[in-house]
Amino acid sequence: MRRWVAILSLFVLLLVLWRCAKDVGISDASLTDSNQGPTPYHLEIPPGFPDYFLENENRLTEEGVALGKKLFFDPILSRNQDISCSSCHLQSSSFSDPRVKSIGTTGEETAFHSMPIFNLAWMNEFFWNGRAKSREAQALQPVTNPVEMNMTWPEVEIRLQSHPEYPTLFDAAFGTDEIDSLLVVQAMVQYEMTLISSNSRFDRALRGEIALTEQEQIGQIIFNSEQADCFHCHGGVLTTDNSFHNNGLDDDANLPLGLMEVTGKEEDLGKFKTPTLRNLVFTAPYMHDGRFQTLEEVIDFYSEGVHDNRNVDVLMEFAYKGGVEMNSEEKEALIAFLHTMTDSSFIEDKTLVPALED
Ligand code: HEC
Ligand code: HEC
């Protein structure tokens, strides 16, 4: 008798599972029905992170994120169909480029070192000199930049429109198969928003889940000290103030324009966007021109090499007055602390890249 009950329950269970599977199938199919609309994508804010900035008009959806991911990895956007966004923003480099300068579709070099792409949800100005004021405005630029993808938007639109898959994918994401530049960048931005790195030992220590080693804690104290003063510009959970500073890389004779190229103001001469310090082990070389190959070189610079140029940030005062001068143990401790900001799970996350069969 018991056996029969068991067999019967198994049968009922299988029936239920079969119905569920069928239901999923039905709702999947109906996604292409324009009445249904795309599925909202829930972007989780990691514990300890602030609320993110999101323009309401570009609401994240499953279909939009998937489309953006496909576009980000597709060389179709470049003149010679040989360069995708991911050619200069590699996941293994935390979506930056291990080369000092990147190479575009014409074989030319970019003006600056590539930037890592993650935690963009908490930024509102983009590029080293801040020339894009929104994620969408940023994403328009690589396509037409002559040394990057060297295309025109009308040409990109024609290519995508005549592609066997893209019109259907745009329809699923945006309810229209008429592809234009705005929809392309909206999809790419939706994907970029999902590139969140928040799982380093630094994060777990902030959440009180683990304790840092003694050496790392010494490094943290140096980081937050008035002398080294890293925290003023690279503080908080985001490790950037999202602002622009001249950190004294160059002397007066060699000051690059930086933010002044955008604002035209003398006071912005030599200012660059404060980069995140997360995932530095993956993002070498460092600075806007990739001049430092190692973190040791970066720390030597902050310790002994800061130039007292005419626009250097007041926060660098100790550094350029010869004040920081860390000894080798202090430098090692500071680097050990910076290494706690390494999130390997982010560069290994296979869901962030298109599946092989795509
Ligand atoms: C040929 C290499 C190359 C290609 C292709 C490329 N990028 Fe970039 N990307 C760079 C470089 C170099 C920078 C920094 C340039 C600067 O500041 O002027 C950058 C900066 C960025 C930034 C700014 C990040 C920040 O923190 O401000 C974002 C976002 C970005 N790229 C996204 C993209 C997207 C999306 C695409 C594809 C449409 C793309 N990139 C294609 C090289 C490239
Ligand atoms: C006045 C603000 C300021 C202070 C203080 C400061 N930084 Fe920076 N940091 C910047 C800016 C701006 C850049 C980018 C400069 C450039 O490329 O021209 C930068 C770049 C870096 C980079 C390179 C990151 C990359 O991806 O290229 C590292 C590493 C770094 N800083 C670590 C530190 C450490 C450690 C300290 C303390 C010893 C410190 N910073 C103090 C503003 C600051």
Coordinates of C-alpha atoms in Angstrom, one line a residue, residues 61-209:
T61 CA 15.0 44.9 -18.1
E62 CA 16.2 41.3 -18.5
E63 CA 15.9 41.7 -22.3
G64 CA 17.7 45.1 -22.3
V65 CA 20.6 43.8 -20.2
A66 CA 21.0 40.7 -22.4
L67 CA 20.9 42.8 -25.6
G68 CA 23.5 45.3 -24.1
K69 CA 25.8 42.4 -23.2
K70 CA 25.6 41.0 -26.8
L71 CA 26.3 44.5 -28.2
F72 CA 29.2 45.1 -25.8
F73 CA 31.0 42.0 -27.1
D74 CA 30.1 42.4 -30.8
P75 CA 32.6 43.9 -33.2
I76 CA 29.8 44.8 -35.5
L77 CA 29.9 48.3 -34.1
S78 CA 33.4 49.0 -35.5
R79 CA 34.4 50.0 -39.0
N80 CA 36.3 46.9 -39.8
Q81 CA 34.1 44.7 -37.7
D82 CA 37.2 43.7 -35.7
I83 CA 36.9 45.7 -32.4
S84 CA 34.2 45.5 -29.8
C85 CA 33.9 47.4 -26.5
S86 CA 35.3 44.3 -24.9
S87 CA 38.5 44.5 -27.0
C88 CA 39.6 47.4 -24.8
H89 CA 37.5 46.5 -21.7
L90 CA 38.4 42.9 -20.9
Q91 CA 36.7 41.1 -18.0
S92 CA 40.1 39.5 -17.0
S93 CA 41.3 43.1 -16.4
S94 CA 38.2 44.1 -14.5
F95 CA 36.9 45.5 -17.8
S96 CA 40.0 47.7 -18.5
D97 CA 42.9 47.0 -20.8
P98 CA 46.4 45.6 -19.7
R99 CA 48.0 47.6 -22.5
V100 CA 49.2 51.1 -21.7
K101 CA 47.1 52.5 -24.7
S102 CA 44.4 50.5 -26.5
I103 CA 44.3 49.9 -30.2
G104 CA 41.2 50.7 -32.2
T105 CA 39.8 49.5 -35.6
T106 CA 42.3 51.6 -37.6
G107 CA 45.3 50.3 -35.7
E108 CA 45.8 53.7 -34.0
E109 CA 46.4 54.1 -30.3
T110 CA 43.9 55.7 -27.9
A111 CA 44.9 59.0 -26.3
F112 CA 44.5 57.6 -22.8
H113 CA 44.8 54.4 -20.9
S114 CA 41.5 52.4 -20.8
M115 CA 39.4 52.7 -17.7
P116 CA 37.8 49.8 -15.8
I117 CA 34.1 49.5 -16.1
F118 CA 32.3 48.5 -12.9
N119 CA 30.2 50.2 -10.3
L120 CA 29.2 52.7 -12.9
A121 CA 25.8 52.8 -11.2
W122 CA 27.4 55.2 -8.7
M123 CA 29.1 57.6 -11.1
N124 CA 27.7 60.5 -13.1
E125 CA 30.7 61.8 -15.0
F126 CA 32.7 59.7 -17.4
F127 CA 36.2 59.6 -19.0
W128 CA 39.4 60.7 -17.5
N129 CA 38.5 64.3 -18.3
G130 CA 34.8 64.0 -17.5
R131 CA 33.6 64.9 -20.9
A132 CA 30.5 62.7 -20.8
K133 CA 27.9 63.7 -18.3
S134 CA 25.8 60.5 -18.4
R135 CA 26.4 56.9 -19.1
E136 CA 24.4 57.1 -22.3
A137 CA 26.4 60.1 -23.5
Q138 CA 29.5 58.2 -22.8
A139 CA 28.4 55.1 -24.7
L140 CA 27.7 57.2 -27.9
Q141 CA 31.4 58.2 -28.1
P142 CA 33.5 55.1 -28.7
V143 CA 31.5 54.2 -31.9
T144 CA 32.3 57.4 -33.7
N145 CA 35.7 58.0 -32.1
P146 CA 38.1 57.8 -35.1
V147 CA 40.8 55.9 -33.1
E148 CA 38.3 53.5 -31.4
M149 CA 35.5 52.2 -33.6
N150 CA 35.5 54.9 -36.4
M151 CA 31.9 54.4 -37.4
T152 CA 29.0 56.8 -38.0
W153 CA 25.7 56.1 -36.2
P154 CA 23.6 55.9 -39.4
E155 CA 25.9 53.1 -40.6
V156 CA 25.7 51.2 -37.3
E157 CA 21.9 51.5 -37.4
I158 CA 21.8 50.1 -41.0
R159 CA 24.1 47.2 -40.0
L160 CA 22.1 46.3 -36.9
Q161 CA 18.8 46.7 -38.8
S162 CA 19.8 44.2 -41.5
H163 CA 21.2 41.7 -39.0
P164 CA 19.3 38.4 -38.6
E165 CA 18.8 38.7 -34.8
Y166 CA 19.1 42.3 -33.7
P167 CA 15.7 43.6 -34.8
T168 CA 13.9 40.9 -32.8
L169 CA 16.1 41.5 -29.8
F170 CA 15.4 45.2 -29.8
D171 CA 11.7 44.5 -30.2
A172 CA 11.9 42.2 -27.1
A173 CA 13.8 44.8 -25.1
F174 CA 12.2 48.1 -26.2
G175 CA 8.9 47.1 -28.0
T176 CA 10.2 48.4 -31.4
D177 CA 12.4 46.8 -34.0
E178 CA 13.4 50.3 -35.4
I179 CA 16.9 50.5 -34.2
D180 CA 18.5 53.8 -33.4
S181 CA 21.6 55.1 -31.5
L182 CA 19.6 55.9 -28.4
L183 CA 18.3 52.4 -28.0
V184 CA 21.7 50.9 -28.7
V185 CA 23.3 53.0 -25.9
Q186 CA 20.4 52.4 -23.5
A187 CA 20.9 48.6 -23.9
M188 CA 24.7 48.9 -23.4
V189 CA 24.2 51.1 -20.3
Q190 CA 21.7 48.6 -18.9
Y191 CA 24.3 45.9 -19.2
E192 CA 27.1 48.2 -17.7
M193 CA 24.8 48.8 -14.7
T194 CA 24.9 45.1 -13.9
L195 CA 28.8 45.2 -13.6
I196 CA 28.9 45.5 -9.9
S197 CA 32.0 44.5 -7.9
S198 CA 31.4 44.4 -4.2
N199 CA 32.8 41.1 -2.9
S200 CA 36.3 41.8 -1.8
R201 CA 37.8 41.2 1.6
F202 CA 37.7 45.0 2.0
D203 CA 33.9 44.7 1.7
R204 CA 33.6 41.7 4.0
A205 CA 35.7 43.6 6.6
L206 CA 33.4 46.6 6.2
R207 CA 30.4 44.4 6.8
G208 CA 32.1 43.0 9.9
E209 CA 32.2 39.4 8.4

